[in-house]
CSV table of C-alpha atoms and ligand atoms in Angstrom, one decimal:
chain,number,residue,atom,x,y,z
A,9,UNK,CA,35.0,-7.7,3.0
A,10,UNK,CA,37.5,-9.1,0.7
A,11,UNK,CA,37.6,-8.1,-3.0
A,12,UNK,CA,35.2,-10.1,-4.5
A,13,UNK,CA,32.8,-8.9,-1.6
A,14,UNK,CA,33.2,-5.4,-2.6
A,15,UNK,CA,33.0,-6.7,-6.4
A,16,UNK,CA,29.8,-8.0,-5.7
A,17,UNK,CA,28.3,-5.4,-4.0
A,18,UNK,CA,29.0,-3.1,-6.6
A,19,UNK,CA,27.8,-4.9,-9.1
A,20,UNK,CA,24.5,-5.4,-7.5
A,21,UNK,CA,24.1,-1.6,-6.1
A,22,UNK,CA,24.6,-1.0,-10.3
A,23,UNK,CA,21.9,-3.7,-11.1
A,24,UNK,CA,20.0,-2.2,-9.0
A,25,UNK,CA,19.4,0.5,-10.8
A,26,UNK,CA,19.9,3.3,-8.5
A,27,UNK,CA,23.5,5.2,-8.3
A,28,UNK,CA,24.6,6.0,-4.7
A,29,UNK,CA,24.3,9.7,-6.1
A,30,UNK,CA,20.4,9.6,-7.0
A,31,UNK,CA,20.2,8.2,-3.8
A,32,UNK,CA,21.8,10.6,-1.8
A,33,UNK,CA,19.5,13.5,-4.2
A,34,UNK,CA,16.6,11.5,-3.2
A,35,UNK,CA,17.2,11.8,0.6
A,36,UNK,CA,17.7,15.5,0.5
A,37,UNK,CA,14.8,16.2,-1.3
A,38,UNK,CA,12.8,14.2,0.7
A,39,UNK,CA,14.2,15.9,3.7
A,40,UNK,CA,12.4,19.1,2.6
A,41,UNK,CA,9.5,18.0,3.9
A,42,UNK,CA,7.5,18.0,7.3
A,43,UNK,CA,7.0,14.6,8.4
A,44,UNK,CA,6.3,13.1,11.9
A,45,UNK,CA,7.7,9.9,12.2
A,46,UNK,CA,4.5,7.3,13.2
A,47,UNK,CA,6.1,3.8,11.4
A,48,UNK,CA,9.1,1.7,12.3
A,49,UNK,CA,11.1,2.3,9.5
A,50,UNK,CA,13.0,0.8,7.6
A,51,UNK,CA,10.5,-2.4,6.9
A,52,UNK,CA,12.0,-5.5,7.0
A,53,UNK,CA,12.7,-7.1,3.3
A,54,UNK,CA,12.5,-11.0,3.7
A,55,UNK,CA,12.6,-13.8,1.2
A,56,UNK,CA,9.8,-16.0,0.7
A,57,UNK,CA,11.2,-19.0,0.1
A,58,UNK,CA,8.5,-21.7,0.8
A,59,UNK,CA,6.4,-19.8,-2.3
A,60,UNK,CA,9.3,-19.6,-4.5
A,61,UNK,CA,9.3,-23.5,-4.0
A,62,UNK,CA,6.2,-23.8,-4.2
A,63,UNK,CA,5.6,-21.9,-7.7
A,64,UNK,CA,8.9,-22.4,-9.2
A,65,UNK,CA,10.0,-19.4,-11.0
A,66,UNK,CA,11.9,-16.2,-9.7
A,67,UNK,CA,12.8,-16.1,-6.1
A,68,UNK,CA,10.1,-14.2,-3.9
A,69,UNK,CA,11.2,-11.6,-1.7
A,70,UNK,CA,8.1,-9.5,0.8
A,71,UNK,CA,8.7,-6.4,1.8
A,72,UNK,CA,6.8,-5.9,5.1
A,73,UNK,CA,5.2,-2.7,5.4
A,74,UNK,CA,2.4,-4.6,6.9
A,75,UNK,CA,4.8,-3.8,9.6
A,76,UNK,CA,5.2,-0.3,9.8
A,77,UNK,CA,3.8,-0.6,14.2
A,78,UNK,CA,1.1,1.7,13.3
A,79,UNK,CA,-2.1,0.0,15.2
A,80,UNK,CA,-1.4,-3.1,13.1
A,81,UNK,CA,0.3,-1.5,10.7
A,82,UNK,CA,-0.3,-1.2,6.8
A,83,UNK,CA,0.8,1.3,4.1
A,84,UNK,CA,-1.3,4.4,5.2
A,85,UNK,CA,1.1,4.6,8.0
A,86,UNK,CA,3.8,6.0,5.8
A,87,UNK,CA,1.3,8.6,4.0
A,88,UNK,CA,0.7,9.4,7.2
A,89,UNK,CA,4.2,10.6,8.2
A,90,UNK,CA,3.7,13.4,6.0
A,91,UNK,CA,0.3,14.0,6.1
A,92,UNK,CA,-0.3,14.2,9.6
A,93,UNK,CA,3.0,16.9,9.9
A,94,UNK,CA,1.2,19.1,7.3
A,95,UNK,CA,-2.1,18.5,9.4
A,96,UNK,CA,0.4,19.9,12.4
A,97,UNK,CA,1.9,22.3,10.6
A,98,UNK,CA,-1.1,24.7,9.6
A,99,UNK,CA,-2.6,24.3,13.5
A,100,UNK,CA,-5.2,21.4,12.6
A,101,UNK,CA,-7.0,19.4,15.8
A,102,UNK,CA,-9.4,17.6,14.3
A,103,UNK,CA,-8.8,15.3,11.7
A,104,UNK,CA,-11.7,14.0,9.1
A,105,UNK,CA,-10.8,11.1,6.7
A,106,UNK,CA,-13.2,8.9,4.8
A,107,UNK,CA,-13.2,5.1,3.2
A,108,UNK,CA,-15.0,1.9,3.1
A,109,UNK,CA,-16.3,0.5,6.0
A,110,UNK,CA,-13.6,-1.7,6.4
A,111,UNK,CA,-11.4,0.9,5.9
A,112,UNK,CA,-7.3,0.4,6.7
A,113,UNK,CA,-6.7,4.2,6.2
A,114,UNK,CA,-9.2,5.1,8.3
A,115,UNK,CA,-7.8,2.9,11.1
A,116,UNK,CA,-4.1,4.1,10.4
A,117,UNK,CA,-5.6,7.5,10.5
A,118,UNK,CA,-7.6,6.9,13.6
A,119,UNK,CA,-4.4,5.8,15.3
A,120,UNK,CA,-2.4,8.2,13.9
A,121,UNK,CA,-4.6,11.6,15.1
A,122,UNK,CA,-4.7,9.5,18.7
A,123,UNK,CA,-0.7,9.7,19.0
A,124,UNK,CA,-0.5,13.3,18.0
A,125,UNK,CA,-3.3,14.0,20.5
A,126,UNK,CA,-5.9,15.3,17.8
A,127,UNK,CA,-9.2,14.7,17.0
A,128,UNK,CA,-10.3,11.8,14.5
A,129,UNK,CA,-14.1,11.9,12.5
A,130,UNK,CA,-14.5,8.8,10.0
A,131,UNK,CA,-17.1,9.2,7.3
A,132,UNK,CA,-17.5,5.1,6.1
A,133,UNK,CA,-18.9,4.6,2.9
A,134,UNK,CA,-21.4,1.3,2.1
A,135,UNK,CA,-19.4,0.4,-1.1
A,136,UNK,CA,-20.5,-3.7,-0.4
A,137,UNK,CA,-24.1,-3.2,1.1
A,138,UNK,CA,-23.3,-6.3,3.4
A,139,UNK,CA,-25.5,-6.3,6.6
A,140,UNK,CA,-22.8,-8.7,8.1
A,141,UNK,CA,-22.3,-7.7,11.7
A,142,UNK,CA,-18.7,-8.8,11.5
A,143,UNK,CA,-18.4,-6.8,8.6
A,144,UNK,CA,-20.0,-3.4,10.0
A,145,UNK,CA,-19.1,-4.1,13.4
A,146,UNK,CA,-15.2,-6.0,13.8
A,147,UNK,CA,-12.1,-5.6,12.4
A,148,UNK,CA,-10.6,-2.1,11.4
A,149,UNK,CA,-14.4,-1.3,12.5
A,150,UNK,CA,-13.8,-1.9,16.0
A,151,UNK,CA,-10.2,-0.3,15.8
A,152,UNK,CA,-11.4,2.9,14.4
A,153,UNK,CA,-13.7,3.2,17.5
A,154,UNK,CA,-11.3,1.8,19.9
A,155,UNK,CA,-8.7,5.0,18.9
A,156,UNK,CA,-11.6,7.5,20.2
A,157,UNK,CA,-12.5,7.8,16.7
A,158,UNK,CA,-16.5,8.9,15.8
A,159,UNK,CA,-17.2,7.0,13.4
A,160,UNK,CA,-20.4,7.6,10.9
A,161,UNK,CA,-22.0,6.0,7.6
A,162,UNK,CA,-22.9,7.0,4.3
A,163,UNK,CA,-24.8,5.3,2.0
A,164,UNK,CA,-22.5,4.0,-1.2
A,165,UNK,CA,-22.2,6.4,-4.1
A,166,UNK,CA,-22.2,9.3,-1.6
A,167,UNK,CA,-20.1,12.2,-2.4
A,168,UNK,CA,-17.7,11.8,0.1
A,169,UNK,CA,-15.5,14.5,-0.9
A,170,UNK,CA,-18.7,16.5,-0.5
A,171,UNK,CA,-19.7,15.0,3.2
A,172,UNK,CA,-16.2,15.3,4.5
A,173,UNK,CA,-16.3,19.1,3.8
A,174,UNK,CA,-20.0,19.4,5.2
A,175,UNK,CA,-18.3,17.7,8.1
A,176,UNK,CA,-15.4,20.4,8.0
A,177,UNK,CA,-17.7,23.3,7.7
A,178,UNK,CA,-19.2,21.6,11.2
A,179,UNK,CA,-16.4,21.4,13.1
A,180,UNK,CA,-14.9,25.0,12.3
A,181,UNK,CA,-18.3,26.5,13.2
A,182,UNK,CA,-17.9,25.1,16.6
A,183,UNK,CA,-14.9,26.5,16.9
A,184,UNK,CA,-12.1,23.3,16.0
A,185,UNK,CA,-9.9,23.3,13.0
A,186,UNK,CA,-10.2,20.6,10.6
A,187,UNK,CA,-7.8,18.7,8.1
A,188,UNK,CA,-9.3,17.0,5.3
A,189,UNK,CA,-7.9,13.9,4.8
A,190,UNK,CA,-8.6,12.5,0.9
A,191,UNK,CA,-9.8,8.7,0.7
A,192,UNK,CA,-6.6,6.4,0.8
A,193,UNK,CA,-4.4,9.6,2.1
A,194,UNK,CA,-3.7,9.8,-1.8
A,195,UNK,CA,-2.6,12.8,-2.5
A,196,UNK,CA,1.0,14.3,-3.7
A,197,UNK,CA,1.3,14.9,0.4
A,198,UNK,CA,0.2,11.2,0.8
A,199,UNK,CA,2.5,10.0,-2.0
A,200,UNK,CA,5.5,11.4,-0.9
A,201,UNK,CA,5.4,8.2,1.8
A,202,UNK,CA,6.0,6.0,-1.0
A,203,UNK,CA,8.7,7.9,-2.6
A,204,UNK,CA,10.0,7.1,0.9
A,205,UNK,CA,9.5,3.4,-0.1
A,206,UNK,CA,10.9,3.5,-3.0
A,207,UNK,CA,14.2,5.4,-1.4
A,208,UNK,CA,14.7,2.5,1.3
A,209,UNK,CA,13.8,-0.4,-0.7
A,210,UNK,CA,16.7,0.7,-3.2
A,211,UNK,CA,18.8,1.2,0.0
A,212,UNK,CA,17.9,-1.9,0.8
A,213,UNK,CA,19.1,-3.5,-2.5
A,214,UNK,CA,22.3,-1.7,-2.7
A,215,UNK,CA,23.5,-2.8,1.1
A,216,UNK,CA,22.6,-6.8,0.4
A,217,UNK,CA,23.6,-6.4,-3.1
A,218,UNK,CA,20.4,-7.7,-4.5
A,219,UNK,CA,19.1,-7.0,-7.9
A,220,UNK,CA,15.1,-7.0,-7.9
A,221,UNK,CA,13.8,-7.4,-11.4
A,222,UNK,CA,10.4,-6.3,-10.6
A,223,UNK,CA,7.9,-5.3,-7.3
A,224,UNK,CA,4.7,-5.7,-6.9
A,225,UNK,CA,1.3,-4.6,-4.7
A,226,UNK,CA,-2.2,-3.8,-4.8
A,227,UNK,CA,-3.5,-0.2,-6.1
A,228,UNK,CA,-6.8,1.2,-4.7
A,229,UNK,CA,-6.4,4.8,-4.5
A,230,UNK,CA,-3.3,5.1,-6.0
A,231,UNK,CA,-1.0,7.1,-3.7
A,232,UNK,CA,1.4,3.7,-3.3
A,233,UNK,CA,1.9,3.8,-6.7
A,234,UNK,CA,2.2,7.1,-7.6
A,235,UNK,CA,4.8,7.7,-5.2
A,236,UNK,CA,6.6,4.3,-6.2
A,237,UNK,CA,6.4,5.8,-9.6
A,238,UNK,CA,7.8,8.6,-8.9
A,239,UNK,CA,10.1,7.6,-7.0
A,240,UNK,CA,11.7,5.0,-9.0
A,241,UNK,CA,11.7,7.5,-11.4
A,242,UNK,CA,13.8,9.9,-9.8
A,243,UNK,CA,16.1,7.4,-8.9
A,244,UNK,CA,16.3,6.1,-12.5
A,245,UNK,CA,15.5,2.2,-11.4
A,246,UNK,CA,14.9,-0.1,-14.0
A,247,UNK,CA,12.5,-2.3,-11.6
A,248,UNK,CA,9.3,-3.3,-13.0
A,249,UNK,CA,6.7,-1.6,-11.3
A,250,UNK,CA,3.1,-3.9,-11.6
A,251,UNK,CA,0.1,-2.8,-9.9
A,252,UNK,CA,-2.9,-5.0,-9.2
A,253,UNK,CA,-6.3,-3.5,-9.2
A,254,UNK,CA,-8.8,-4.1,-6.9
A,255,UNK,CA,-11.4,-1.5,-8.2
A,256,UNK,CA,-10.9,0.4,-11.1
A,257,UNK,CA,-10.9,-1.2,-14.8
A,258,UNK,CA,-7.3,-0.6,-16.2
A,259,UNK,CA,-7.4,2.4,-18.5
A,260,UNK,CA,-9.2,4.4,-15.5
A,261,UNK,CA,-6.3,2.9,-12.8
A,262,UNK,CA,-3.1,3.8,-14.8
A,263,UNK,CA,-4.7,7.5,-15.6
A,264,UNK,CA,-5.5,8.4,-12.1
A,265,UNK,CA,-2.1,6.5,-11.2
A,266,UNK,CA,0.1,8.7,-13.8
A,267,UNK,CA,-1.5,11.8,-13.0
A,268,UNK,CA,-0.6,11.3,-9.4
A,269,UNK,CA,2.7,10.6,-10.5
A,270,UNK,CA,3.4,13.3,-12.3
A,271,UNK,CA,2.0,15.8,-9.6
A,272,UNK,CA,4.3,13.8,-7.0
A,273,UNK,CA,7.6,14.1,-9.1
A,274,UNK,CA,7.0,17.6,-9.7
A,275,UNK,CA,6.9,18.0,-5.7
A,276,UNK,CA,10.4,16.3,-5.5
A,277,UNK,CA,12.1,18.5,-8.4
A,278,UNK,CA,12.0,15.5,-11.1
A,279,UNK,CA,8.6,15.9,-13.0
A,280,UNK,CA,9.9,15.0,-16.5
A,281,UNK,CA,10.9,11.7,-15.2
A,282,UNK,CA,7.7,10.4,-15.1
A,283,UNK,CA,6.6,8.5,-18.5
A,284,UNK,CA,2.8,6.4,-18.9
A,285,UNK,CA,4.8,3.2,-20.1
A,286,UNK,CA,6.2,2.9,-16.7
A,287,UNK,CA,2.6,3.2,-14.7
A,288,UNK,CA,1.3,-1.2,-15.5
A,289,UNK,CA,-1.9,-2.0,-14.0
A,290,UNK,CA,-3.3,-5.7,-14.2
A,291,UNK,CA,-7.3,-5.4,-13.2
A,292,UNK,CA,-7.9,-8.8,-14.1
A,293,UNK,CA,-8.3,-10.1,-10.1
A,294,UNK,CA,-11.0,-7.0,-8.8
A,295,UNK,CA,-13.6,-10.2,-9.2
A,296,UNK,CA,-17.4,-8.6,-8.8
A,297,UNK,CA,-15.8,-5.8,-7.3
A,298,UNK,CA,-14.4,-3.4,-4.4
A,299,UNK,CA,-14.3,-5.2,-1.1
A,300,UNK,CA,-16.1,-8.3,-2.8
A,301,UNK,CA,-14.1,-11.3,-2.0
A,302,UNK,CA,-12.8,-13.7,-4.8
A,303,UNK,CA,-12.1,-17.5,-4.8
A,304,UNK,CA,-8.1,-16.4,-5.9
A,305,UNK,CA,-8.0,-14.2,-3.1
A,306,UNK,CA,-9.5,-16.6,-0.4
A,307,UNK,CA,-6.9,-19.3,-2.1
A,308,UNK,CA,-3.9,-17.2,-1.6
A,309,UNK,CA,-4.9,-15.8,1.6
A,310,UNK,CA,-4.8,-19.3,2.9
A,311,UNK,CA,-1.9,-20.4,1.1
A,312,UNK,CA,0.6,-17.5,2.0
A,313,UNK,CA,-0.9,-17.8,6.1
A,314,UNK,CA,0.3,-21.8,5.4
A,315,UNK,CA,3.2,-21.4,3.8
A,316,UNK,CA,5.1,-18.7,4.8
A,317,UNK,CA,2.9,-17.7,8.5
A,318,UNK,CA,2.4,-14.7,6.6
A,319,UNK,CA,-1.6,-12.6,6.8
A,320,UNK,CA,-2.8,-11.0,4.0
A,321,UNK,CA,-6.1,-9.1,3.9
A,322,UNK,CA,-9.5,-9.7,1.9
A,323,UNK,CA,-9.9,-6.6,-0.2
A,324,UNK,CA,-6.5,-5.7,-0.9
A,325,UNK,CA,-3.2,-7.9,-0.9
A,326,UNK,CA,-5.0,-11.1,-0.8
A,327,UNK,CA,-6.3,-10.1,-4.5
A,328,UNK,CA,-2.6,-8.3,-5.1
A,329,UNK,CA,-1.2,-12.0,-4.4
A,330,UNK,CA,-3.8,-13.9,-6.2
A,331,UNK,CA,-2.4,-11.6,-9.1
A,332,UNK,CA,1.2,-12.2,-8.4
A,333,UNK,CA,0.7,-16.0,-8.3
A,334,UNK,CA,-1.3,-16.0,-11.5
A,335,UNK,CA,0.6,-14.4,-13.3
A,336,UNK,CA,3.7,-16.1,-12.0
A,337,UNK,CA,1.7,-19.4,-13.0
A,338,UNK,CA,1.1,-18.2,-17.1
A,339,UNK,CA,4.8,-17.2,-17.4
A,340,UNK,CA,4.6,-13.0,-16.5
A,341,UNK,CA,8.0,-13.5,-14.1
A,342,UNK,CA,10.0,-15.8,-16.6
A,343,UNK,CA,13.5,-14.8,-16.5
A,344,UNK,CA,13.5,-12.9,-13.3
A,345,UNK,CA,15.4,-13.5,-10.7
A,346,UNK,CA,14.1,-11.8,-7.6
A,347,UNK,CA,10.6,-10.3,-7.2
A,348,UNK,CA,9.2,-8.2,-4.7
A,349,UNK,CA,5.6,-8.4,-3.6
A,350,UNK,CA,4.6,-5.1,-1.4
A,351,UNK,CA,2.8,-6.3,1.4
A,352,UNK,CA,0.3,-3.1,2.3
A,353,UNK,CA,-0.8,-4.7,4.9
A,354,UNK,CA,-4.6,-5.2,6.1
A,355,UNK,CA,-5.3,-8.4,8.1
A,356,UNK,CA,-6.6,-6.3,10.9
A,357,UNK,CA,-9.7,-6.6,7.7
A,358,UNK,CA,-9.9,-10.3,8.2
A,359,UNK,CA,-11.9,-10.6,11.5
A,360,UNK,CA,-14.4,-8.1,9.1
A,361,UNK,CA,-14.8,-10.7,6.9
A,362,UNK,CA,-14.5,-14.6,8.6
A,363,UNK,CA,-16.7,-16.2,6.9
A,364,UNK,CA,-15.4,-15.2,3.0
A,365,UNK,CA,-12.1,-17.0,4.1
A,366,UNK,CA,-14.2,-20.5,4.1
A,367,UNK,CA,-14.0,-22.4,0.8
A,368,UNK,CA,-16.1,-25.5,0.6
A,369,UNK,CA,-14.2,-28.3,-0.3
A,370,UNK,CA,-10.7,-26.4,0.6
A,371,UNK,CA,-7.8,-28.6,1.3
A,372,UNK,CA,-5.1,-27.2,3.4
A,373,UNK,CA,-1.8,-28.6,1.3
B,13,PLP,C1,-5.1,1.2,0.9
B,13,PLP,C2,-4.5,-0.1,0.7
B,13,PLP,C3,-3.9,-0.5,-0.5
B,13,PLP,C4,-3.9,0.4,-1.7
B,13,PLP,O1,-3.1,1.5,-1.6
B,13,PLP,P1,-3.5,2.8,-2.4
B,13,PLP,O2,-2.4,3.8,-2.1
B,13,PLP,O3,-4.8,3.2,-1.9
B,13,PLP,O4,-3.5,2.5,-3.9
B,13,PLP,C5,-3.3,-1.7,-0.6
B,13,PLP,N1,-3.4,-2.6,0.4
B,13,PLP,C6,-3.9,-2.3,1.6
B,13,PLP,C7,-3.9,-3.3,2.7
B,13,PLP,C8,-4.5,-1.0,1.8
B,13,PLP,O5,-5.1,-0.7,3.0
């Protein structure tokens, strides 16, 4: 490196947002807790230049945690690092998890308790009441099955906090000893995977010297957040954290998003640091709702898997990118240089859902 190298770097470690020190603080706490590792970490942070071409604009950068090896991978897979070691930790061997039937936690999950040699009961909740047998049958369906999971339904609206511990009681009467996964694996446990993210994407930054303006993703049940929030937080980043709903209306997202937050920073010694105006929700692309595919979706679906050979899923990032390219397109990014869109992964979701990804009339480019 010559000096304008290490000029360079430095500047962009400090645009960055996050001192080498915070950093470093970050680590350690982080290092306080059980985790098994389950995800090929670090994720890979690549530019996407054939969208930034294509919208004009900031320069697009994705970081790949659909790549985190995990049975396809996705962002549950980090979560799971620390749930599964505090499943470990207190003696579990049998694991119970819930979500919607095509469910990439419960996949993640299913994969997960398979590796570790445990036990895996899915409860599946009808949030779409499609009779598709792709839908019920394929995708993260199949998986879940294929991991040695049981899988079972409930009908949508269930209590499934309420099942999943009828379930529990069932298991420990015949003797096993269950852990009670929450929907999403979002909880401060959950979270902590994502203040993980937030750790090595800043690491990431600092070592190439790249300044990222703002990050992106699609929020569900809010763990990825939270622990984005609160760990950008801790390490005092100025990066614009922007959630896209695919669920909740706004008001309801950000609250259940800044609650987890704040429970999450507390965990990692910096609860203060957490402040609503940093927790941004856009709901405007959930369409008719959960699960329930959208014409922007099925359009950036096919235009990321054309452009830049990339897979997004149906319920999840395809909806997270129609938002990012929207909003992109009325002016949101203007004067931004890089953004950072969160791929969570979910494509394993696509085989659920093959004949959503039709538009009539669609041409390719
Ligand atoms: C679960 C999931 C999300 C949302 O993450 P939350 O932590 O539940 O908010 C986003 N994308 C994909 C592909 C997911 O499976």
């Amino acid at each position: 490196m010559d000096q304008q190298d290490v000029l360079d770097a430095q500047s962009g470690s400090q645009a960055a947002g996050a001192s080498a020190a915070r950093r470093k603080d970050l680590a350690s706490a982080l290092a306080g807790f059980p985790r098994v590792r389950l995800g090929h970490l670090p994720t890979p942070l690549e530019p996407m230049d054939r969208l930034s071409e294509h919208l004009g604009g900031p320069r697009f950068w994705v970081k790949r945690d659909d790549c985190t090896g995990l049975s396809s991978g996705g962002n549950k897979t980090r979560k799971l690092e620390f749930l599964m070691a505090e499943a470990a930790g207190v003696g579990a061997d049998t694991i119970i998890t819930q979500g919607a039937t095509q469910s990439n936690h419960a996949r993640q999950t299913a994969a997960a308790a398979a590796k570790l040699g445990m036990k895996c009961h899915i409860l599946l909740e009808d949030r779409t009441g499609s009779n598709d047998a792709q839908y019920n049958l394929n995708g993260n369906v199949l998986l879940d099955r294929l991991h040695g999971a049981t899988v079972a339904k409930r009908s949508g609206g269930s209590d499934m906090a309420a099942e999943m511990e009828a379930l529990a009681d069932k298991v420990r009467q015949a003797g096993g000893k269950p852990y009670v996964i929450p929907g999403g694996g979002s909880n401060t446990t959950g979270a902590l995977g994502y203040v993980n993210c937030a750790l090595e994407l800043s690491d990431q930054a600092a070592s190439t010297g790249l300044k990222i303006d703002a990050l992106v993703h699609a929020t569900g049940s809010s763990g990825t957040q939270a622990g984005l929030v609160a760990g950008l937080a801790a390490l005092e980043s100025d990066i614009h954290l922007l959630g896209i709903g695919v669920r909740a209306p706004r008001e309801k997202q950000e609250t259940m998003v800044f609650e987890l937050a704040k429970r999450t920073a507390a965990r990692i010694g910096v609860e203060d640091a957490v402040r609503r105006e940093d927790v941004r929700a856009n709901c405007d692309y959930v369409g008719a709702g959960y699960g329930i595919p959208t014409e922007g979706m099925v359009r950036s679906v096919r235009l990321l898997a054309e452009l830049e050979g990339l897979l997004f899923d149906p319920v999840y990032s395809g909806k997270g990118l129609d938002g990012l390219i929207d909003l992109t397109r009325k002016g949101a990014f203007d004067g931004m240089q890089n953004v950072v869109f969160l791929h969570t992964g979910g494509s394993a979701a696509l085989f659920g859902y093959p004949d959503a990804l039709e538009l009539p009339g669609y041409q390719p480019n």
